[in-house]
PDB file of N, CA and C in Angstrom:
ATOM      1  N   HIS O  19      40.651 -18.779  90.973  1.00  0.00           N
ATOM      2  CA  HIS O  19      41.365 -18.958  89.718  1.00  0.00           C
ATOM      3  C   HIS O  19      42.322 -17.827  89.403  1.00  0.00           C
ATOM      4  N   ASP O  20      42.259 -16.745  90.127  1.00  0.00           N
ATOM      5  CA  ASP O  20      43.150 -15.620  89.878  1.00  0.00           C
ATOM      6  C   ASP O  20      44.422 -15.796  90.705  1.00  0.00           C
ATOM      7  N   LEU O  21      45.463 -16.298  90.062  1.00  0.00           N
ATOM      8  CA  LEU O  21      46.697 -16.614  90.764  1.00  0.00           C
ATOM      9  C   LEU O  21      47.395 -15.373  91.315  1.00  0.00           C
ATOM     10  N   ALA O  22      47.233 -14.225  90.675  1.00  0.00           N
ATOM     11  CA  ALA O  22      47.831 -12.993  91.187  1.00  0.00           C
ATOM     12  C   ALA O  22      47.200 -12.620  92.530  1.00  0.00           C
ATOM     13  N   VAL O  23      45.886 -12.750  92.640  1.00  0.00           N
ATOM     14  CA  VAL O  23      45.201 -12.456  93.894  1.00  0.00           C
ATOM     15  C   VAL O  23      45.608 -13.465  94.960  1.00  0.00           C
ATOM     16  N   VAL O  24      45.620 -14.736  94.610  1.00  0.00           N
ATOM     17  CA  VAL O  24      46.013 -15.776  95.559  1.00  0.00           C
ATOM     18  C   VAL O  24      47.427 -15.513  96.064  1.00  0.00           C
ATOM     19  N   SER O  25      48.330 -15.155  95.179  1.00  0.00           N
ATOM     20  CA  SER O  25      49.719 -14.906  95.556  1.00  0.00           C
ATOM     21  C   SER O  25      49.853 -13.757  96.547  1.00  0.00           C
ATOM     22  N   SER O  26      48.986 -12.773  96.433  1.00  0.00           N
ATOM     23  CA  SER O  26      49.091 -11.618  97.330  1.00  0.00           C
ATOM     24  C   SER O  26      48.354 -11.826  98.652  1.00  0.00           C
ATOM     25  N   LEU O  27      47.485 -12.828  98.742  1.00  0.00           N
ATOM     26  CA  LEU O  27      46.675 -13.025  99.942  1.00  0.00           C
ATOM     27  C   LEU O  27      47.041 -14.245 100.785  1.00  0.00           C
ATOM     28  N   ALA O  28      47.605 -15.259 100.170  1.00  0.00           N
ATOM     29  CA  ALA O  28      47.788 -16.523 100.885  1.00  0.00           C
ATOM     30  C   ALA O  28      49.240 -16.962 100.918  1.00  0.00           C
ATOM     31  N   ASP O  29      49.655 -17.492 102.063  1.00  0.00           N
ATOM     32  CA  ASP O  29      51.007 -18.051 102.195  1.00  0.00           C
ATOM     33  C   ASP O  29      51.082 -19.456 101.608  1.00  0.00           C
ATOM     34  N   ARG O  30      49.965 -20.199 101.741  1.00  0.00           N
ATOM     35  CA  ARG O  30      49.904 -21.571 101.227  1.00  0.00           C
ATOM     36  C   ARG O  30      48.719 -21.672 100.277  1.00  0.00           C
ATOM     37  N   VAL O  31      48.812 -22.593  99.312  1.00  0.00           N
ATOM     38  CA  VAL O  31      47.745 -22.762  98.339  1.00  0.00           C
ATOM     39  C   VAL O  31      47.535 -24.249  98.071  1.00  0.00           C
ATOM     40  N   ALA O  32      46.294 -24.607  97.772  1.00  0.00           N
ATOM     41  CA  ALA O  32      45.950 -25.958  97.320  1.00  0.00           C
ATOM     42  C   ALA O  32      45.285 -25.806  95.953  1.00  0.00           C
ATOM     43  N   VAL O  33      45.795 -26.513  94.972  1.00  0.00           N
ATOM     44  CA  VAL O  33      45.251 -26.478  93.615  1.00  0.00           C
ATOM     45  C   VAL O  33      44.347 -27.688  93.457  1.00  0.00           C
ATOM     46  N   MET O  34      43.121 -27.458  92.964  1.00  0.00           N
ATOM     47  CA  MET O  34      42.171 -28.558  92.792  1.00  0.00           C
ATOM     48  C   MET O  34      41.844 -28.764  91.324  1.00  0.00           C
ATOM     49  N   TYR O  35      41.598 -30.027  90.978  1.00  0.00           N
ATOM     50  CA  TYR O  35      41.123 -30.380  89.645  1.00  0.00           C
ATOM     51  C   TYR O  35      40.082 -31.469  89.821  1.00  0.00           C
ATOM     52  N   ALA O  36      38.914 -31.277  89.247  1.00  0.00           N
ATOM     53  CA  ALA O  36      37.811 -32.248  89.305  1.00  0.00           C
ATOM     54  C   ALA O  36      37.495 -32.653  90.744  1.00  0.00           C
ATOM     55  N   GLY O  37      37.500 -31.667  91.645  1.00  0.00           N
ATOM     56  CA  GLY O  37      37.116 -31.916  93.028  1.00  0.00           C
ATOM     57  C   GLY O  37      38.178 -32.551  93.890  1.00  0.00           C
ATOM     58  N   ARG O  38      39.393 -32.692  93.385  1.00  0.00           N
ATOM     59  CA  ARG O  38      40.491 -33.300  94.143  1.00  0.00           C
ATOM     60  C   ARG O  38      41.649 -32.319  94.272  1.00  0.00           C
ATOM     61  N   VAL O  39      42.258 -32.274  95.438  1.00  0.00           N
ATOM     62  CA  VAL O  39      43.470 -31.472  95.595  1.00  0.00           C
ATOM     63  C   VAL O  39      44.591 -32.224  94.879  1.00  0.00           C
ATOM     64  N   VAL O  40      45.220 -31.544  93.904  1.00  0.00           N
ATOM     65  CA  VAL O  40      46.285 -32.189  93.136  1.00  0.00           C
ATOM     66  C   VAL O  40      47.669 -31.672  93.512  1.00  0.00           C
ATOM     67  N   GLU O  41      47.725 -30.493  94.145  1.00  0.00           N
ATOM     68  CA  GLU O  41      49.017 -29.946  94.559  1.00  0.00           C
ATOM     69  C   GLU O  41      48.806 -28.955  95.685  1.00  0.00           C
ATOM     70  N   GLN O  42      49.743 -28.943  96.630  1.00  0.00           N
ATOM     71  CA  GLN O  42      49.684 -27.971  97.709  1.00  0.00           C
ATOM     72  C   GLN O  42      51.080 -27.650  98.210  1.00  0.00           C
ATOM     73  N   GLY O  43      51.229 -26.427  98.690  1.00  0.00           N
ATOM     74  CA  GLY O  43      52.513 -25.984  99.221  1.00  0.00           C
ATOM     75  C   GLY O  43      52.502 -24.487  99.430  1.00  0.00           C
ATOM     76  N   LEU O  44      53.686 -23.929  99.690  1.00  0.00           N
ATOM     77  CA  LEU O  44      53.799 -22.484  99.806  1.00  0.00           C
ATOM     78  C   LEU O  44      53.406 -21.863  98.474  1.00  0.00           C
ATOM     79  N   THR O  45      52.624 -20.814  98.530  1.00  0.00           N
ATOM     80  CA  THR O  45      52.102 -20.184  97.312  1.00  0.00           C
ATOM     81  C   THR O  45      53.219 -19.799  96.355  1.00  0.00           C
ATOM     82  N   ALA O  46      54.253 -19.172  96.859  1.00  0.00           N
ATOM     83  CA  ALA O  46      55.364 -18.740  95.995  1.00  0.00           C
ATOM     84  C   ALA O  46      56.003 -19.929  95.282  1.00  0.00           C
ATOM     85  N   ASP O  47      56.146 -21.063  95.978  1.00  0.00           N
ATOM     86  CA  ASP O  47      56.746 -22.256  95.374  1.00  0.00           C
ATOM     87  C   ASP O  47      55.835 -22.855  94.304  1.00  0.00           C
ATOM     88  N   VAL O  48      54.550 -22.972  94.620  1.00  0.00           N
ATOM     89  CA  VAL O  48      53.602 -23.576  93.679  1.00  0.00           C
ATOM     90  C   VAL O  48      53.484 -22.728  92.411  1.00  0.00           C
ATOM     91  N   VAL O  49      53.423 -21.414  92.567  1.00  0.00           N
ATOM     92  CA  VAL O  49      53.267 -20.530  91.412  1.00  0.00           C
ATOM     93  C   VAL O  49      54.551 -20.477  90.582  1.00  0.00           C
ATOM     94  N   SER O  50      55.701 -20.458  91.228  1.00  0.00           N
ATOM     95  CA  SER O  50      56.957 -20.334  90.472  1.00  0.00           C
ATOM     96  C   SER O  50      57.495 -21.667  89.961  1.00  0.00           C
ATOM     97  N   ARG O  51      57.163 -22.770  90.654  1.00  0.00           N
ATOM     98  CA  ARG O  51      57.677 -24.084  90.251  1.00  0.00           C
ATOM     99  C   ARG O  51      56.604 -25.167  90.454  1.00  0.00           C
ATOM    100  N   PRO O  52      55.587 -25.185  89.600  1.00  0.00           N
ATOM    101  CA  PRO O  52      54.503 -26.168  89.777  1.00  0.00           C
ATOM    102  C   PRO O  52      54.995 -27.594  89.580  1.00  0.00           C
ATOM    103  N   LEU O  53      54.433 -28.508  90.357  1.00  0.00           N
ATOM    104  CA  LEU O  53      54.793 -29.927  90.264  1.00  0.00           C
ATOM    105  C   LEU O  53      53.773 -30.750  89.498  1.00  0.00           C
ATOM    106  N   HIS O  54      52.503 -30.398  89.598  1.00  0.00           N
ATOM    107  CA  HIS O  54      51.457 -31.172  88.905  1.00  0.00           C
ATOM    108  C   HIS O  54      51.276 -30.594  87.502  1.00  0.00           C
ATOM    109  N   PRO O  55      51.128 -31.455  86.490  1.00  0.00           N
ATOM    110  CA  PRO O  55      50.925 -30.960  85.124  1.00  0.00           C
ATOM    111  C   PRO O  55      49.732 -30.011  84.976  1.00  0.00           C
ATOM    112  N   TYR O  56      48.670 -30.189  85.762  1.00  0.00           N
ATOM    113  CA  TYR O  56      47.534 -29.268  85.685  1.00  0.00           C
ATOM    114  C   TYR O  56      47.943 -27.878  86.174  1.00  0.00           C
ATOM    115  N   THR O  57      48.628 -27.810  87.304  1.00  0.00           N
ATOM    116  CA  THR O  57      49.092 -26.523  87.821  1.00  0.00           C
ATOM    117  C   THR O  57      50.004 -25.852  86.809  1.00  0.00           C
ATOM    118  N   HIS O  58      50.884 -26.618  86.224  1.00  0.00           N
ATOM    119  CA  HIS O  58      51.812 -26.120  85.198  1.00  0.00           C
ATOM    120  C   HIS O  58      51.022 -25.521  84.033  1.00  0.00           C
ATOM    121  N   GLY O  59      49.994 -26.219  83.589  1.00  0.00           N
ATOM    122  CA  GLY O  59      49.166 -25.740  82.488  1.00  0.00           C
ATOM    123  C   GLY O  59      48.392 -24.486  82.838  1.00  0.00           C
ATOM    124  N   ARG O  60      47.848 -24.436  84.051  1.00  0.00           N
ATOM    125  CA  ARG O  60      47.093 -23.248  84.497  1.00  0.00           C
ATOM    126  C   ARG O  60      47.984 -22.024  84.521  1.00  0.00           C
ATOM    127  N   ILE O  61      49.172 -22.171  85.065  1.00  0.00           N
ATOM    128  CA  ILE O  61      50.088 -21.034  85.163  1.00  0.00           C
ATOM    129  C   ILE O  61      50.551 -20.606  83.775  1.00  0.00           C
ATOM    130  N   GLY O  62      50.751 -21.564  82.888  1.00  0.00           N
ATOM    131  CA  GLY O  62      51.171 -21.250  81.523  1.00  0.00           C
ATOM    132  C   GLY O  62      50.106 -20.566  80.695  1.00  0.00           C
ATOM    133  N   SER O  63      48.871 -20.628  81.144  1.00  0.00           N
ATOM    134  CA  SER O  63      47.779 -20.019  80.383  1.00  0.00           C
ATOM    135  C   SER O  63      47.419 -18.613  80.873  1.00  0.00           C
ATOM    136  N   VAL O  64      48.172 -18.105  81.836  1.00  0.00           N
ATOM    137  CA  VAL O  64      47.905 -16.779  82.396  1.00  0.00           C
ATOM    138  C   VAL O  64      48.716 -15.729  81.639  1.00  0.00           C
ATOM    139  N   PRO O  65      48.065 -14.644  81.197  1.00  0.00           N
ATOM    140  CA  PRO O  65      48.807 -13.570  80.525  1.00  0.00           C
ATOM    141  C   PRO O  65      49.859 -12.964  81.452  1.00  0.00           C
ATOM    142  N   SER O  66      50.983 -12.559  80.875  1.00  0.00           N
ATOM    143  CA  SER O  66      52.071 -11.980  81.649  1.00  0.00           C
ATOM    144  C   SER O  66      52.592 -10.723  80.960  1.00  0.00           C
ATOM    145  N   HIS O  67      52.947  -9.735  81.753  1.00  0.00           N
ATOM    146  CA  HIS O  67      53.550  -8.522  81.202  1.00  0.00           C
ATOM    147  C   HIS O  67      54.923  -8.826  80.614  1.00  0.00           C
ATOM    148  N   ASN O  68      55.580  -9.865  81.112  1.00  0.00           N
ATOM    149  CA  ASN O  68      56.931 -10.217  80.662  1.00  0.00           C
ATOM    150  C   ASN O  68      56.949 -10.889  79.293  1.00  0.00           C
ATOM    151  N   LYS O  69      55.821 -11.434  78.869  1.00  0.00           N
ATOM    152  CA  LYS O  69      55.768 -12.194  77.618  1.00  0.00           C
ATOM    153  C   LYS O  69      54.746 -11.589  76.660  1.00  0.00           C
ATOM    154  N   ARG O  70      54.675 -10.296  76.623  1.00  0.00           N
ATOM    155  CA  ARG O  70      53.709  -9.607  75.773  1.00  0.00           C
ATOM    156  C   ARG O  70      53.863 -10.046  74.321  1.00  0.00           C
ATOM    157  N   GLY O  71      52.750 -10.392  73.678  1.00  0.00           N
ATOM    158  CA  GLY O  71      52.771 -10.820  72.284  1.00  0.00           C
ATOM    159  C   GLY O  71      53.034 -12.300  72.088  1.00  0.00           C
ATOM    160  N   THR O  72      53.371 -13.014  73.157  1.00  0.00           N
ATOM    161  CA  THR O  72      53.612 -14.451  73.075  1.00  0.00           C
ATOM    162  C   THR O  72      52.285 -15.187  73.237  1.00  0.00           C
ATOM    163  N   PRO O  73      51.977 -16.143  72.343  1.00  0.00           N
ATOM    164  CA  PRO O  73      50.716 -16.883  72.488  1.00  0.00           C
ATOM    165  C   PRO O  73      50.669 -17.632  73.829  1.00  0.00           C
ATOM    166  N   LEU O  74      49.490 -17.648  74.438  1.00  0.00           N
ATOM    167  CA  LEU O  74      49.308 -18.372  75.693  1.00  0.00           C
ATOM    168  C   LEU O  74      49.210 -19.865  75.412  1.00  0.00           C
ATOM    169  N   ARG O  75      49.729 -20.661  76.339  1.00  0.00           N
ATOM    170  CA  ARG O  75      49.563 -22.115  76.227  1.00  0.00           C
ATOM    171  C   ARG O  75      48.139 -22.459  76.645  1.00  0.00           C
ATOM    172  N   GLN O  76      47.598 -23.473  76.014  1.00  0.00           N
ATOM    173  CA  GLN O  76      46.265 -23.933  76.368  1.00  0.00           C
ATOM    174  C   GLN O  76      46.341 -25.369  76.848  1.00  0.00           C
ATOM    175  N   ILE O  77      45.470 -25.720  77.782  1.00  0.00           N
ATOM    176  CA  ILE O  77      45.342 -27.113  78.203  1.00  0.00           C
ATOM    177  C   ILE O  77      44.388 -27.759  77.214  1.00  0.00           C
ATOM    178  N   PRO O  78      44.814 -28.820  76.531  1.00  0.00           N
ATOM    179  CA  PRO O  78      43.948 -29.439  75.534  1.00  0.00           C
ATOM    180  C   PRO O  78      42.749 -30.156  76.163  1.00  0.00           C
ATOM    181  N   GLY O  79      41.719 -30.363  75.372  1.00  0.00           N
ATOM    182  CA  GLY O  79      40.573 -31.161  75.795  1.00  0.00           C
ATOM    183  C   GLY O  79      39.610 -30.421  76.698  1.00  0.00           C
ATOM    184  N   MET O  80      38.683 -31.188  77.258  1.00  0.00           N
ATOM    185  CA  MET O  80      37.624 -30.651  78.104  1.00  0.00           C
ATOM    186  C   MET O  80      37.724 -31.256  79.506  1.00  0.00           C
ATOM    187  N   THR O  81      37.202 -30.539  80.482  1.00  0.00           N
ATOM    188  CA  THR O  81      37.169 -31.081  81.841  1.00  0.00           C
ATOM    189  C   THR O  81      36.217 -32.279  81.878  1.00  0.00           C
ATOM    190  N   PRO O  82      36.527 -33.282  82.685  1.00  0.00           N
ATOM    191  CA  PRO O  82      35.673 -34.469  82.735  1.00  0.00           C
ATOM    192  C   PRO O  82      34.395 -34.215  83.537  1.00  0.00           C
ATOM    193  N   SER O  83      33.386 -35.000  83.265  1.00  0.00           N
ATOM    194  CA  SER O  83      32.161 -34.943  84.059  1.00  0.00           C
ATOM    195  C   SER O  83      32.465 -35.487  85.445  1.00  0.00           C
ATOM    196  N   LEU O  84      31.986 -34.816  86.459  1.00  0.00           N
ATOM    197  CA  LEU O  84      32.209 -35.288  87.825  1.00  0.00           C
ATOM    198  C   LEU O  84      31.257 -36.423  88.202  1.00  0.00           C
ATOM    199  N   LEU O  85      30.306 -36.723  87.329  1.00  0.00           N
ATOM    200  CA  LEU O  85      29.322 -37.773  87.617  1.00  0.00           C
ATOM    201  C   LEU O  85      29.874 -39.178  87.432  1.00  0.00           C
ATOM    202  N   GLY O  86      30.880 -39.350  86.600  1.00  0.00           N
ATOM    203  CA  GLY O  86      31.359 -40.700  86.331  1.00  0.00           C
ATOM    204  C   GLY O  86      32.864 -40.839  86.395  1.00  0.00           C
ATOM    205  N   LEU O  87      33.512 -40.166  87.335  1.00  0.00           N
ATOM    206  CA  LEU O  87      34.964 -40.269  87.440  1.00  0.00           C
ATOM    207  C   LEU O  87      35.373 -41.657  87.904  1.00  0.00           C
ATOM    208  N   ASP O  88      36.408 -42.204  87.273  1.00  0.00           N
ATOM    209  CA  ASP O  88      36.917 -43.490  87.730  1.00  0.00           C
ATOM    210  C   ASP O  88      38.058 -43.250  88.717  1.00  0.00           C
ATOM    211  N   ALA O  89      38.738 -44.307  89.112  1.00  0.00           N
ATOM    212  CA  ALA O  89      39.763 -44.216  90.149  1.00  0.00           C
ATOM    213  C   ALA O  89      41.025 -43.509  89.694  1.00  0.00           C
ATOM    214  N   GLY O  90      41.268 -43.452  88.417  1.00  0.00           N
ATOM    215  CA  GLY O  90      42.505 -42.855  87.928  1.00  0.00           C
ATOM    216  C   GLY O  90      42.532 -41.348  88.039  1.00  0.00           C
ATOM    217  N   CYS O  91      43.629 -40.779  87.603  1.00  0.00           N
ATOM    218  CA  CYS O  91      43.780 -39.327  87.616  1.00  0.00           C
ATOM    219  C   CYS O  91      42.797 -38.712  86.623  1.00  0.00           C
ATOM    220  N   PRO O  92      41.937 -37.802  87.066  1.00  0.00           N
ATOM    221  CA  PRO O  92      40.954 -37.214  86.157  1.00  0.00           C
ATOM    222  C   PRO O  92      41.579 -36.291  85.108  1.00  0.00           C
ATOM    223  N   PHE O  93      42.831 -35.886  85.300  1.00  0.00           N
ATOM    224  CA  PHE O  93      43.500 -34.998  84.351  1.00  0.00           C
ATOM    225  C   PHE O  93      44.248 -35.765  83.256  1.00  0.00           C
ATOM    226  N   ARG O  94      44.353 -37.074  83.369  1.00  0.00           N
ATOM    227  CA  ARG O  94      45.226 -37.859  82.480  1.00  0.00           C
ATOM    228  C   ARG O  94      44.907 -37.722  80.989  1.00  0.00           C
ATOM    229  N   THR O  95      43.650 -37.516  80.622  1.00  0.00           N
ATOM    230  CA  THR O  95      43.313 -37.412  79.194  1.00  0.00           C
ATOM    231  C   THR O  95      43.745 -36.075  78.602  1.00  0.00           C
ATOM    232  N   ARG O  96      44.081 -35.122  79.447  1.00  0.00           N
ATOM    233  CA  ARG O  96      44.510 -33.795  78.994  1.00  0.00           C
ATOM    234  C   ARG O  96      45.991 -33.549  79.273  1.00  0.00           C
ATOM    235  N   CYS O  97      46.648 -34.495  79.881  1.00  0.00           N
ATOM    236  CA  CYS O  97      47.996 -34.316  80.412  1.00  0.00           C
ATOM    237  C   CYS O  97      49.087 -34.657  79.397  1.00  0.00           C
ATOM    238  N   PHE O  98      50.048 -33.760  79.238  1.00  0.00           N
ATOM    239  CA  PHE O  98      51.183 -33.986  78.346  1.00  0.00           C
ATOM    240  C   PHE O  98      52.176 -34.972  78.941  1.00  0.00           C
ATOM    241  N   HIS O  99      52.000 -35.329  80.205  1.00  0.00           N
ATOM    242  CA  HIS O  99      52.959 -36.163  80.935  1.00  0.00           C
ATOM    243  C   HIS O  99      52.344 -37.501  81.359  1.00  0.00           C
ATOM    244  N   ALA O 100      51.160 -37.824  80.841  1.00  0.00           N
ATOM    245  CA  ALA O 100      50.419 -39.010  81.285  1.00  0.00           C
ATOM    246  C   ALA O 100      51.131 -40.312  80.927  1.00  0.00           C
ATOM    247  N   ALA O 101      50.884 -41.318  81.762  1.00  0.00           N
ATOM    248  CA  ALA O 101      51.441 -42.660  81.573  1.00  0.00           C
ATOM    249  C   ALA O 101      50.368 -43.679  81.952  1.00  0.00           C
ATOM    250  N   GLU O 102      50.635 -44.919  81.691  1.00  0.00           N
ATOM    251  CA  GLU O 102      49.688 -45.991  82.026  1.00  0.00           C
ATOM    252  C   GLU O 102      49.342 -45.989  83.518  1.00  0.00           C
ATOM    253  N   ALA O 103      50.304 -45.666  84.356  1.00  0.00           N
ATOM    254  CA  ALA O 103      50.085 -45.647  85.807  1.00  0.00           C
ATOM    255  C   ALA O 103      49.018 -44.626  86.216  1.00  0.00           C
ATOM    256  N   CYS O 104      48.739 -43.664  85.368  1.00  0.00           N
ATOM    257  CA  CYS O 104      47.747 -42.623  85.687  1.00  0.00           C
ATOM    258  C   CYS O 104      46.327 -43.181  85.714  1.00  0.00           C
ATOM    259  N   ARG O 105      46.136 -44.391  85.242  1.00  0.00           N
ATOM    260  CA  ARG O 105      44.812 -45.024  85.294  1.00  0.00           C
ATOM    261  C   ARG O 105      44.464 -45.498  86.701  1.00  0.00           C
ATOM    262  N   GLU O 106      45.460 -45.526  87.592  1.00  0.00           N
ATOM    263  CA  GLU O 106      45.266 -45.964  88.974  1.00  0.00           C
ATOM    264  C   GLU O 106      45.096 -44.747  89.887  1.00  0.00           C
ATOM    265  N   GLU O 107      44.492 -44.970  91.040  1.00  0.00           N
ATOM    266  CA  GLU O 107      44.335 -43.909  92.033  1.00  0.00           C
ATOM    267  C   GLU O 107      45.710 -43.397  92.443  1.00  0.00           C
ATOM    268  N   GLN O 108      45.869 -42.087  92.479  1.00  0.00           N
ATOM    269  CA  GLN O 108      47.149 -41.484  92.841  1.00  0.00           C
ATOM    270  C   GLN O 108      47.098 -41.006  94.288  1.00  0.00           C
ATOM    271  N   PRO O 109      48.011 -41.488  95.118  1.00  0.00           N
ATOM    272  CA  PRO O 109      48.026 -41.011  96.507  1.00  0.00           C
ATOM    273  C   PRO O 109      48.600 -39.598  96.593  1.00  0.00           C
ATOM    274  N   ASP O 110      48.177 -38.868  97.575  1.00  0.00           N
ATOM    275  CA  ASP O 110      48.736 -37.552  97.866  1.00  0.00           C
ATOM    276  C   ASP O 110      50.049 -37.808  98.605  1.00  0.00           C
ATOM    277  N   ARG O 111      51.163 -37.296  98.070  1.00  0.00           N
ATOM    278  CA  ARG O 111      52.452 -37.575  98.702  1.00  0.00           C
ATOM    279  C   ARG O 111      53.347 -36.348  98.684  1.00  0.00           C
ATOM    280  N   GLU O 112      54.238 -36.302  99.652  1.00  0.00           N
ATOM    281  CA  GLU O 112      55.202 -35.213  99.715  1.00  0.00           C
ATOM    282  C   GLU O 112      56.376 -35.579  98.820  1.00  0.00           C
ATOM    283  N   VAL O 113      56.617 -34.790  97.782  1.00  0.00           N
ATOM    284  CA  VAL O 113      57.703 -35.084  96.843  1.00  0.00           C
ATOM    285  C   VAL O 113      58.903 -34.169  97.043  1.00  0.00           C
ATOM    286  N   LEU O 114      58.685 -33.039  97.672  1.00  0.00           N
ATOM    287  CA  LEU O 114      59.740 -32.114  98.094  1.00  0.00           C
ATOM    288  C   LEU O 114      59.322 -31.601  99.466  1.00  0.00           C
ATOM    289  N   PRO O 115      60.239 -31.140 100.278  1.00  0.00           N
ATOM    290  CA  PRO O 115      59.845 -30.647 101.602  1.00  0.00           C
ATOM    291  C   PRO O 115      58.747 -29.574 101.508  1.00  0.00           C
ATOM    292  N   GLY O 116      57.630 -29.838 102.173  1.00  0.00           N
ATOM    293  CA  GLY O 116      56.516 -28.908 102.180  1.00  0.00           C
ATOM    294  C   GLY O 116      55.677 -28.882 100.912  1.00  0.00           C
ATOM    295  N   ARG O 117      55.970 -29.757  99.957  1.00  0.00           N
ATOM    296  CA  ARG O 117      55.241 -29.789  98.679  1.00  0.00           C
ATOM    297  C   ARG O 117      54.567 -31.145  98.524  1.00  0.00           C
ATOM    298  N   ARG O 118      53.254 -31.121  98.430  1.00  0.00           N
ATOM    299  CA  ARG O 118      52.469 -32.342  98.254  1.00  0.00           C
ATOM    300  C   ARG O 118      51.846 -32.316  96.873  1.00  0.00           C
ATOM    301  N   VAL O 119      51.789 -33.502  96.251  1.00  0.00           N
ATOM    302  CA  VAL O 119      51.214 -33.597  94.914  1.00  0.00           C
ATOM    303  C   VAL O 119      50.547 -34.955  94.757  1.00  0.00           C
ATOM    304  N   ARG O 120      49.455 -34.986  94.001  1.00  0.00           N
ATOM    305  CA  ARG O 120      48.732 -36.224  93.702  1.00  0.00           C
ATOM    306  C   ARG O 120      49.008 -36.540  92.234  1.00  0.00           C
ATOM    307  N   CYS O 121      50.165 -37.142  91.970  1.00  0.00           N
ATOM    308  CA  CYS O 121      50.585 -37.448  90.605  1.00  0.00           C
ATOM    309  C   CYS O 121      51.690 -38.499  90.661  1.00  0.00           C
ATOM    310  N   CYS O 122      51.619 -39.470  89.756  1.00  0.00           N
ATOM    311  CA  CYS O 122      52.670 -40.487  89.731  1.00  0.00           C
ATOM    312  C   CYS O 122      53.903 -40.016  88.968  1.00  0.00           C
ATOM    313  N   ARG O 123      53.774 -38.914  88.221  1.00  0.00           N
ATOM    314  CA  ARG O 123      54.892 -38.369  87.444  1.00  0.00           C
ATOM    315  C   ARG O 123      55.003 -36.854  87.640  1.00  0.00           C
ATOM    316  N   PRO O 124      55.225 -36.416  88.897  1.00  0.00           N
ATOM    317  CA  PRO O 124      55.314 -34.973  89.123  1.00  0.00           C
ATOM    318  C   PRO O 124      56.504 -34.366  88.393  1.00  0.00           C
ATOM    319  N   LEU O 125      56.440 -33.090  88.155  1.00  0.00           N
ATOM    320  CA  LEU O 125      57.454 -32.384  87.381  1.00  0.00           C
ATOM    321  C   LEU O 125      58.641 -31.974  88.259  1.00  0.00           C
ATOM    322  N   VAL O 126      59.120 -32.893  89.073  1.00  0.00           N
ATOM    323  CA  VAL O 126      60.197 -32.617  90.022  1.00  0.00           C
ATOM    324  C   VAL O 126      61.481 -32.261  89.292  1.00  0.00           C
ATOM    325  N   SER O 127      61.798 -32.932  88.199  1.00  0.00           N
ATOM    326  CA  SER O 127      63.044 -32.654  87.475  1.00  0.00           C
ATOM    327  C   SER O 127      63.044 -31.245  86.926  1.00  0.00           C
ATOM    328  N   GLU O 128      61.871 -30.718  86.548  1.00  0.00           N
ATOM    329  CA  GLU O 128      61.785 -29.347  86.037  1.00  0.00           C
ATOM    330  C   GLU O 128      61.990 -28.332  87.157  1.00  0.00           C
ATOM    331  N   VAL O 129      61.629 -28.703  88.394  1.00  0.00           N
ATOM    332  CA  VAL O 129      61.838 -27.817  89.533  1.00  0.00           C
ATOM    333  C   VAL O 129      63.326 -27.758  89.873  1.00  0.00           C
ATOM    334  N   ALA O 130      63.996 -28.913  89.785  1.00  0.00           N
ATOM    335  CA  ALA O 130      65.411 -28.984  90.132  1.00  0.00           C
ATOM    336  C   ALA O 130      66.272 -28.245  89.121  1.00  0.00           C
ATOM    337  N   ALA O 131      65.784 -28.115  87.895  1.00  0.00           N
ATOM    338  CA  ALA O 131      66.577 -27.483  86.837  1.00  0.00           C
ATOM    339  C   ALA O 131      66.682 -25.980  86.997  1.00  0.00           C
TER     340      ALA O 131
END
């Protein structure tokens, strides 16, 4: 969970939520331009020397129980970007070269900006 340590030790990273890999790619790319809303939320909740005094963003809600997960995205009830399609199983797909994400609405437009 310590992204600073991960960034200094690993060239590639896989981000997991509720036992599923939701995003993977080069560590520098994932940390600087997350594609999955969960990764985006995790990075936004980390204190930074550059934003001293700025309130941290929080991911709303609670993590789901792993005992009764359905086929849909387990993050959808906490996701600011959720849609009806999130109720279905999300395939792991390459959305940018070397970047894989398990989300029907990845934050690709935010990366391009």
